[in-house]
Backbone as JSON, one array per atom type, in Angstrom:
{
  "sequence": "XXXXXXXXXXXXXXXXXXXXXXXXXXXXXXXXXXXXXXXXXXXXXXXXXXXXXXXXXXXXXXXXXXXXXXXXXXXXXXXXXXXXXXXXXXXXXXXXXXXXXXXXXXXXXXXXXXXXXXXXXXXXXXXXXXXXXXXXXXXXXXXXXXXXXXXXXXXXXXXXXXXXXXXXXX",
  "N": [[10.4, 1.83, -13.35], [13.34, 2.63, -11.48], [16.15, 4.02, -13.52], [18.64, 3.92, -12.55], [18.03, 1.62, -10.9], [17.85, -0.33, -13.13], [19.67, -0.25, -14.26], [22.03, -1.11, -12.57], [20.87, -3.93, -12.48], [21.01, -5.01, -14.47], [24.02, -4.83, -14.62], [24.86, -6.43, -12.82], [23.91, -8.63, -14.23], [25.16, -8.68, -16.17], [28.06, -9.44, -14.68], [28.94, -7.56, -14.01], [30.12, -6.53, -10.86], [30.88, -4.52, -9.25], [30.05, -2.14, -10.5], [27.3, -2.79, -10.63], [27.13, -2.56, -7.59], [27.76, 0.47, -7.38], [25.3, 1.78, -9.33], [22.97, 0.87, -7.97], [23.31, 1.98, -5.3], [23.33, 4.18, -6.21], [20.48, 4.33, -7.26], [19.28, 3.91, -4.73], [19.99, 6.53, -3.49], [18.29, 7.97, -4.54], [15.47, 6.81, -3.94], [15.6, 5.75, -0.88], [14.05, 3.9, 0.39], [13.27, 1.82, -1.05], [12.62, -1.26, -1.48], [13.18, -3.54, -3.41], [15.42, -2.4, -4.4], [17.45, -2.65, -2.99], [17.3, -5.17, -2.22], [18.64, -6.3, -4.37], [21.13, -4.98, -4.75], [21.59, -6.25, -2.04], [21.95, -8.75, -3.19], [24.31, -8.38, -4.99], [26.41, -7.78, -3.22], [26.63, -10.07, -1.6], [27.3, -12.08, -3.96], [29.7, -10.46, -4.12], [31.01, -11.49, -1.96], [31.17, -9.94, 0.15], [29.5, -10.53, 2.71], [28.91, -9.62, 5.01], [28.07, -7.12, 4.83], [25.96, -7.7, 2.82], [24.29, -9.16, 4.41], [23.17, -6.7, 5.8], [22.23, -5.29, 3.74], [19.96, -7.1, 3.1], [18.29, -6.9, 5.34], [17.22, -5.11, 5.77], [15.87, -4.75, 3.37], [13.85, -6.73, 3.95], [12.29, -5.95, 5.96], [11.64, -3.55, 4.62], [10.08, -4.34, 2.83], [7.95, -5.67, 4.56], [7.35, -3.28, 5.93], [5.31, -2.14, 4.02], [3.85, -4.16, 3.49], [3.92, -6.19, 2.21], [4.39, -9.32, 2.34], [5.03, -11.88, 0.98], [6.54, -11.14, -1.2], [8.48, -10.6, 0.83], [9.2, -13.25, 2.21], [10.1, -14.54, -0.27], [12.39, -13.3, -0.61], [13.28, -13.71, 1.29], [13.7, -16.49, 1.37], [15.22, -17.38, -0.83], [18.14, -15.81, 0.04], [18.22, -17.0, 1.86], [18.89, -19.89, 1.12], [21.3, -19.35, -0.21], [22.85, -18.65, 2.04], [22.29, -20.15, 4.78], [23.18, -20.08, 7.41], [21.51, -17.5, 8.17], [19.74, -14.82, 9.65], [17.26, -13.08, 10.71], [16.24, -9.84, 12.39], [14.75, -11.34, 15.73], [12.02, -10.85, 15.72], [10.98, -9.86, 13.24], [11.64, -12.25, 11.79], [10.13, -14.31, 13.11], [7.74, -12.82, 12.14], [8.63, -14.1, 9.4], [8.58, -16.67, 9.4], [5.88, -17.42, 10.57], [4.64, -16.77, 8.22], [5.69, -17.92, 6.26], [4.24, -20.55, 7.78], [1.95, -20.51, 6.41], [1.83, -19.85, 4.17], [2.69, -22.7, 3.81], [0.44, -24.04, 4.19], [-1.15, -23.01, 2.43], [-0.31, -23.94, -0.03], [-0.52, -26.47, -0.71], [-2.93, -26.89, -1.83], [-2.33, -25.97, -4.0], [-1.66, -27.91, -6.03], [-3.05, -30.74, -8.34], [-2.46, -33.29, -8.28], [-1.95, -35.39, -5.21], [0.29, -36.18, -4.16], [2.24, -34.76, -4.74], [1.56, -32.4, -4.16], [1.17, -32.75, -1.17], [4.19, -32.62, -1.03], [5.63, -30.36, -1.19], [3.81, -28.75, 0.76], [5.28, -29.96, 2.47], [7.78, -29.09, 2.37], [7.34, -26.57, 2.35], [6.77, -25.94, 5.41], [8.24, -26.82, 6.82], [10.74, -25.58, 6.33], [9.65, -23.71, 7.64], [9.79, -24.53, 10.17], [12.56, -24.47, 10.36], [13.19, -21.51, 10.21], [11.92, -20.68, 12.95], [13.3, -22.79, 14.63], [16.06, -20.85, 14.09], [15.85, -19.01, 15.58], [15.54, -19.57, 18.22], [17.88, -20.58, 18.42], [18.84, -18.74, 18.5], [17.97, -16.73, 20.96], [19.22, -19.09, 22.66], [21.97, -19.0, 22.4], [22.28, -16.56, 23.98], [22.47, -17.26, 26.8], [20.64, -19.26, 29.57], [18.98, -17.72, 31.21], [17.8, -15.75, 28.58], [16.0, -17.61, 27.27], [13.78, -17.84, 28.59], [12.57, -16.19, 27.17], [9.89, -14.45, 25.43], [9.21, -14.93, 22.97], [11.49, -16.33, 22.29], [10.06, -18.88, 23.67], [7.38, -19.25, 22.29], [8.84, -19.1, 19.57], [9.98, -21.62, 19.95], [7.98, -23.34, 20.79], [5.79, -23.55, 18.61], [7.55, -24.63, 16.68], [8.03, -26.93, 17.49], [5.71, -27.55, 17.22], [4.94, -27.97, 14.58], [6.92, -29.98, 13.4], [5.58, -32.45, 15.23], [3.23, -32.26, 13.69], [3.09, -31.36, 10.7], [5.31, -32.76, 10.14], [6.25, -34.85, 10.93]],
  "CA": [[11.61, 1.38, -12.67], [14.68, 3.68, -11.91], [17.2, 4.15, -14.61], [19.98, 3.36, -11.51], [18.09, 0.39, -10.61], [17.39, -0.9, -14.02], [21.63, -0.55, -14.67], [22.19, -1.97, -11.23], [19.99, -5.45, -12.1], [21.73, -5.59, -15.71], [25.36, -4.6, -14.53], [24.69, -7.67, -11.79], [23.83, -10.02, -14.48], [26.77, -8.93, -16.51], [29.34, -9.93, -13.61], [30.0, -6.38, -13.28], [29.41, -6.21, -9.46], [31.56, -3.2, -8.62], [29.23, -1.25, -11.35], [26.52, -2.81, -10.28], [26.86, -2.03, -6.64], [27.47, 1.95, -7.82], [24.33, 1.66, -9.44], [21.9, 0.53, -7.14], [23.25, 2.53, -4.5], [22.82, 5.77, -6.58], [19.19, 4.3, -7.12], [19.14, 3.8, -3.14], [20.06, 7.68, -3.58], [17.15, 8.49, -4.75], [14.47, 6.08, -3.1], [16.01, 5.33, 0.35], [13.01, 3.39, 1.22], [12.9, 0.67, -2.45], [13.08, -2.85, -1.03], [13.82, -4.28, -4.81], [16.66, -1.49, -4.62], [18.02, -3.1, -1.1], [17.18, -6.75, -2.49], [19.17, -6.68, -5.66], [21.96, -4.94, -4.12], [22.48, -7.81, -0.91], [22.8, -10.48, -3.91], [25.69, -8.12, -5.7], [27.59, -7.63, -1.66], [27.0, -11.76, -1.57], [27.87, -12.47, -4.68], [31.2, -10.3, -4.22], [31.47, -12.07, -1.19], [30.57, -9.25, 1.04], [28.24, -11.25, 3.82], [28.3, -8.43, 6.3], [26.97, -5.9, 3.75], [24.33, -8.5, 1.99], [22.81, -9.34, 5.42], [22.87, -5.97, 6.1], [20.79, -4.58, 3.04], [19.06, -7.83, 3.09], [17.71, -7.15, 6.56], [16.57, -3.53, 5.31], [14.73, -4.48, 2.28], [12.87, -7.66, 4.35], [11.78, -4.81, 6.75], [10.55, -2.7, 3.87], [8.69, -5.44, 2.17], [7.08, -5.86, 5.74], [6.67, -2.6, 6.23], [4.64, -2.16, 2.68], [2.41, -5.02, 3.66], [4.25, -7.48, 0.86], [4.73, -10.58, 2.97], [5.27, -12.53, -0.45], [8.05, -10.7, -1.57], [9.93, -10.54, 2.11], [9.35, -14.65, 2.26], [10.86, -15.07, -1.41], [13.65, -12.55, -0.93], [14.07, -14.58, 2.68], [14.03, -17.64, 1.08], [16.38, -17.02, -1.42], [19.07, -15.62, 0.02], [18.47, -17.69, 3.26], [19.15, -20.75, 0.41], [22.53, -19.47, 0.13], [23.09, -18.71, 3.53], [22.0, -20.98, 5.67], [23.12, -19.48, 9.02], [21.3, -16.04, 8.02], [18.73, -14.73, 10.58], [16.58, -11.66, 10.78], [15.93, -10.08, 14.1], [13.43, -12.05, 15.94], [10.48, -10.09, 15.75], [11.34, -10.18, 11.92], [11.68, -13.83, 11.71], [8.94, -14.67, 13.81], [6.92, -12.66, 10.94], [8.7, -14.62, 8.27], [8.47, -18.04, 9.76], [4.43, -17.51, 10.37], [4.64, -16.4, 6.84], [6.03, -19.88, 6.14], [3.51, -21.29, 7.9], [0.65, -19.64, 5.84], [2.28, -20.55, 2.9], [2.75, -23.89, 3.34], [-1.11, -24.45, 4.34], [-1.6, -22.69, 1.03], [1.12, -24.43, -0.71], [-1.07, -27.63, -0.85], [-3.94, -26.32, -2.63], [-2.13, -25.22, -5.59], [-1.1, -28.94, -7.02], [-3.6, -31.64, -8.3], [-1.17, -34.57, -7.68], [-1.7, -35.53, -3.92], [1.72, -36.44, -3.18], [3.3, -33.96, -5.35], [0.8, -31.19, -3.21], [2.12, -33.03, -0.03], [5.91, -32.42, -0.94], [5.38, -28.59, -1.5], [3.13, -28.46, 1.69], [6.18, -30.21, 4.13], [8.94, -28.2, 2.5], [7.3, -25.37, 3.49], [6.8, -26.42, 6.97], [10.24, -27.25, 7.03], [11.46, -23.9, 5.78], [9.16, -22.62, 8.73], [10.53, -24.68, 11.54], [13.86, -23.72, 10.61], [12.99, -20.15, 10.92], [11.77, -20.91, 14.17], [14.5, -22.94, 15.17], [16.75, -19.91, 14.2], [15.35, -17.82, 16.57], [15.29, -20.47, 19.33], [19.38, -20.74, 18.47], [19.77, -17.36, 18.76], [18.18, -17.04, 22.64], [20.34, -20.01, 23.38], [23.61, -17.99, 22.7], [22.13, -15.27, 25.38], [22.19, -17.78, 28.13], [19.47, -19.54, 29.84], [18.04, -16.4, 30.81], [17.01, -15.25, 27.55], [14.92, -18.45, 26.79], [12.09, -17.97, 28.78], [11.66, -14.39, 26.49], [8.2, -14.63, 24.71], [10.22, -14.74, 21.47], [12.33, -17.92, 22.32], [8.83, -19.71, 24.03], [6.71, -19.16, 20.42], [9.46, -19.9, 18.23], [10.06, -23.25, 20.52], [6.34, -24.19, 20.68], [5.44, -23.94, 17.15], [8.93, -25.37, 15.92], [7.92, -28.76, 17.93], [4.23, -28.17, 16.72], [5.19, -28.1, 13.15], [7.1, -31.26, 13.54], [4.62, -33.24, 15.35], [1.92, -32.41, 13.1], [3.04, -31.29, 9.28], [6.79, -33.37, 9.2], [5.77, -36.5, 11.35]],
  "C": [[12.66, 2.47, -12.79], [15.42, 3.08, -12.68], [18.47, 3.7, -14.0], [19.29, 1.75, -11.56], [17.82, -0.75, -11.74], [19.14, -1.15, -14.41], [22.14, -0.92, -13.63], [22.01, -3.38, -11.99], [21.17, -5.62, -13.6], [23.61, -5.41, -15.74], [25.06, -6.31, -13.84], [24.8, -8.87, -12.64], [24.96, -10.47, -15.71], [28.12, -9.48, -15.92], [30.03, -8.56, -13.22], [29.74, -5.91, -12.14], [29.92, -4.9, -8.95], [30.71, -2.04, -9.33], [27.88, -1.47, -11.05], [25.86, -2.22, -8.68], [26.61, -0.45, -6.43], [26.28, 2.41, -8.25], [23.24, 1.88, -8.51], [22.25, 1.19, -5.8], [23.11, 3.91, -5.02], [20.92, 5.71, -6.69], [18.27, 4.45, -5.49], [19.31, 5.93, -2.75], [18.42, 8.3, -3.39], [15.44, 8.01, -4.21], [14.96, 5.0, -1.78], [15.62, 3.78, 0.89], [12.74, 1.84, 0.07], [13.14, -0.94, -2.0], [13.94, -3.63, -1.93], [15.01, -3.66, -5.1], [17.91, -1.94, -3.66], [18.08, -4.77, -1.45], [18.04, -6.87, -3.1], [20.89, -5.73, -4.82], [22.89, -5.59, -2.57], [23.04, -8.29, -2.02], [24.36, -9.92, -4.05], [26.54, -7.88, -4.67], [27.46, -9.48, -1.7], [27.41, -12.1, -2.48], [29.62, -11.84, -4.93], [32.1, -10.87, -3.19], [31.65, -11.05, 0.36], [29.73, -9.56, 1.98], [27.72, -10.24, 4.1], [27.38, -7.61, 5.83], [26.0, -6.99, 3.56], [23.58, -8.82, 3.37], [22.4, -8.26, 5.77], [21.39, -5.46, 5.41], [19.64, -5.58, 3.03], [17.74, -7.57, 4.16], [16.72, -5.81, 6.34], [15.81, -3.7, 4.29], [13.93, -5.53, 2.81], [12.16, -6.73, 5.4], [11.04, -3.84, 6.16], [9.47, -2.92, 3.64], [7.73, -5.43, 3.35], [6.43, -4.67, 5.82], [5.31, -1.85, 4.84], [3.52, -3.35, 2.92], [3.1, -6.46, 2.28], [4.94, -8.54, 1.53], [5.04, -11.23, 2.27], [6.95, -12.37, -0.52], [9.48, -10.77, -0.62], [10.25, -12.1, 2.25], [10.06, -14.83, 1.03], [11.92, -14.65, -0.99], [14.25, -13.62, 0.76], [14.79, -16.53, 2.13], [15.03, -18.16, -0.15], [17.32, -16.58, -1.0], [19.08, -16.93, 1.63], [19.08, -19.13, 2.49], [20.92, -20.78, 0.09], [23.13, -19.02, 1.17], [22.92, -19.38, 4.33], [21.84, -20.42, 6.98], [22.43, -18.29, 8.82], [19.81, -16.1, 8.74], [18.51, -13.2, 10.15], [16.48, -11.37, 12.32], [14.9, -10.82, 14.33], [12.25, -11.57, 15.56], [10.29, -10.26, 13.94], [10.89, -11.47, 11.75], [10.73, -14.32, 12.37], [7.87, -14.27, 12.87], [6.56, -13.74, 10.0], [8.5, -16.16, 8.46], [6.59, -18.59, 9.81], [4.16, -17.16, 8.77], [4.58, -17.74, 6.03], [5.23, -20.32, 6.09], [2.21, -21.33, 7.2], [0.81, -19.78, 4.83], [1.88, -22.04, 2.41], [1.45, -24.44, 3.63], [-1.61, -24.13, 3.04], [-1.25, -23.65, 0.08], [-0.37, -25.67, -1.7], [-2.39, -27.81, -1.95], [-3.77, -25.6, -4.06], [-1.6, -26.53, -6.86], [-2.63, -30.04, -6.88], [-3.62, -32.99, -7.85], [-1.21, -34.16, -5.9], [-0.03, -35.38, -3.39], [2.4, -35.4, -3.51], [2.52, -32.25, -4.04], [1.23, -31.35, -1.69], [3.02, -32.32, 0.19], [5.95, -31.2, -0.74], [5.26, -28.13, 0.12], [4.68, -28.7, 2.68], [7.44, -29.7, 3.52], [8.79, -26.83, 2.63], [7.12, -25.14, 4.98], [8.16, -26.7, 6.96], [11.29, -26.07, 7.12], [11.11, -23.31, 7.19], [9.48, -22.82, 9.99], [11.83, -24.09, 11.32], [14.27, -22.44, 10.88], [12.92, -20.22, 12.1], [12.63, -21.16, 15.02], [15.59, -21.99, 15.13], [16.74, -18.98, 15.22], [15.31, -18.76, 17.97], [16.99, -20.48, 19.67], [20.04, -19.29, 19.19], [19.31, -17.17, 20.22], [18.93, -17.93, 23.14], [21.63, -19.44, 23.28], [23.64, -17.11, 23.77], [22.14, -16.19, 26.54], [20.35, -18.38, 28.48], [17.99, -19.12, 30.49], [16.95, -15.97, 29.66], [15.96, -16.7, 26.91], [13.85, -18.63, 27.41], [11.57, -16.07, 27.95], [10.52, -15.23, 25.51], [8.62, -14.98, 23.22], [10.36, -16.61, 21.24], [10.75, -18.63, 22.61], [7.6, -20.25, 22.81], [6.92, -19.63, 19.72], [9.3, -21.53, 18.93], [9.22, -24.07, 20.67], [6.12, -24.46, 19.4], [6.54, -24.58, 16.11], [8.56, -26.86, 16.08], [6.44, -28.61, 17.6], [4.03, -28.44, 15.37], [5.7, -29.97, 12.64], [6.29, -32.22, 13.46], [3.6, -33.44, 14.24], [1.73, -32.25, 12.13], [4.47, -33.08, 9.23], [6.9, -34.35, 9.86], [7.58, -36.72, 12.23]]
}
């Protein structure tokens, strides 16, 4: 681990965000490309109350993770900060990733608890997680006019949003 990003993560959990952000952007110095360097620096721009910045780097280290092949890590780091965000979107093409990601999850999900019902619950709050991705991306062509909702984008997210429904969340 870098020596920046190792005094980044422990400035952060001191409350020292202004030291922490110095940090992790000198570590960002040195590995441009570090997702966990881009992750841990959104929280300390959201936690100073910085949005603009935290969706920014957020959007850059869920793009890394992707581009690294770590679908895992881009769904946690999505689903965590998307937990305190709510309104927070990726571009489509992004989100369309992370939402099938979702969905691949939560088929998994089910298979990891003995307890039926408790393996259920798991299973339809990840389906849930994954329509709302979906639906994000369905919101966002509806701001472009009624134009942009027949794009291949909007049609996908809007099919599998109402197929999720129907068929995991009843």
């Amino acid at each position: 681990v870098d020596e920046h990003l190792a005094a980044g993560i422990e400035k952060f959990q001191e409350g020292d965000l202004d030291g922490a952000i110095n940090a992790l952007k000198t570590a960002l110095q040195h590995t441009p490309e570090d997702p966990n360097a881009l992750s841990e620096l959104s929280k300390a721009y959201f936690k100073k109350g910085d949005h603009k910045l935290a969706v920014r780097e957020f959007k850059r280290a869920v793009n890394f993770y992707m581009k690294r092949g770590d679908m895992e890590e881009a769904v946690e780091q999505y689903l965590e900060l998307s937990a305190e965000m709510p309104g927070l979107m990726l571009d489509p093409p992004q989100q369309i990733k992370i939402a099938s990601a979702l969905e691949q999850r939560a088929a998994a999900e089910a298979a990891k608890y003995a307890d039926a019902k408790e393996a259920q619950a798991k299973e339809q709050e990840m389906y849930a997680q994954a329509a709302l991705a979906y639906r994000k991306i369905v919101a966002h062509y509806q701001r472009g006019g009624t134009d942009t909702l027949n794009h291949p984008d909007a049609i996908k997210a809007l099919s599998r949003y109402g197929d999720i429904h129907l068929t995991y969340l009843k």
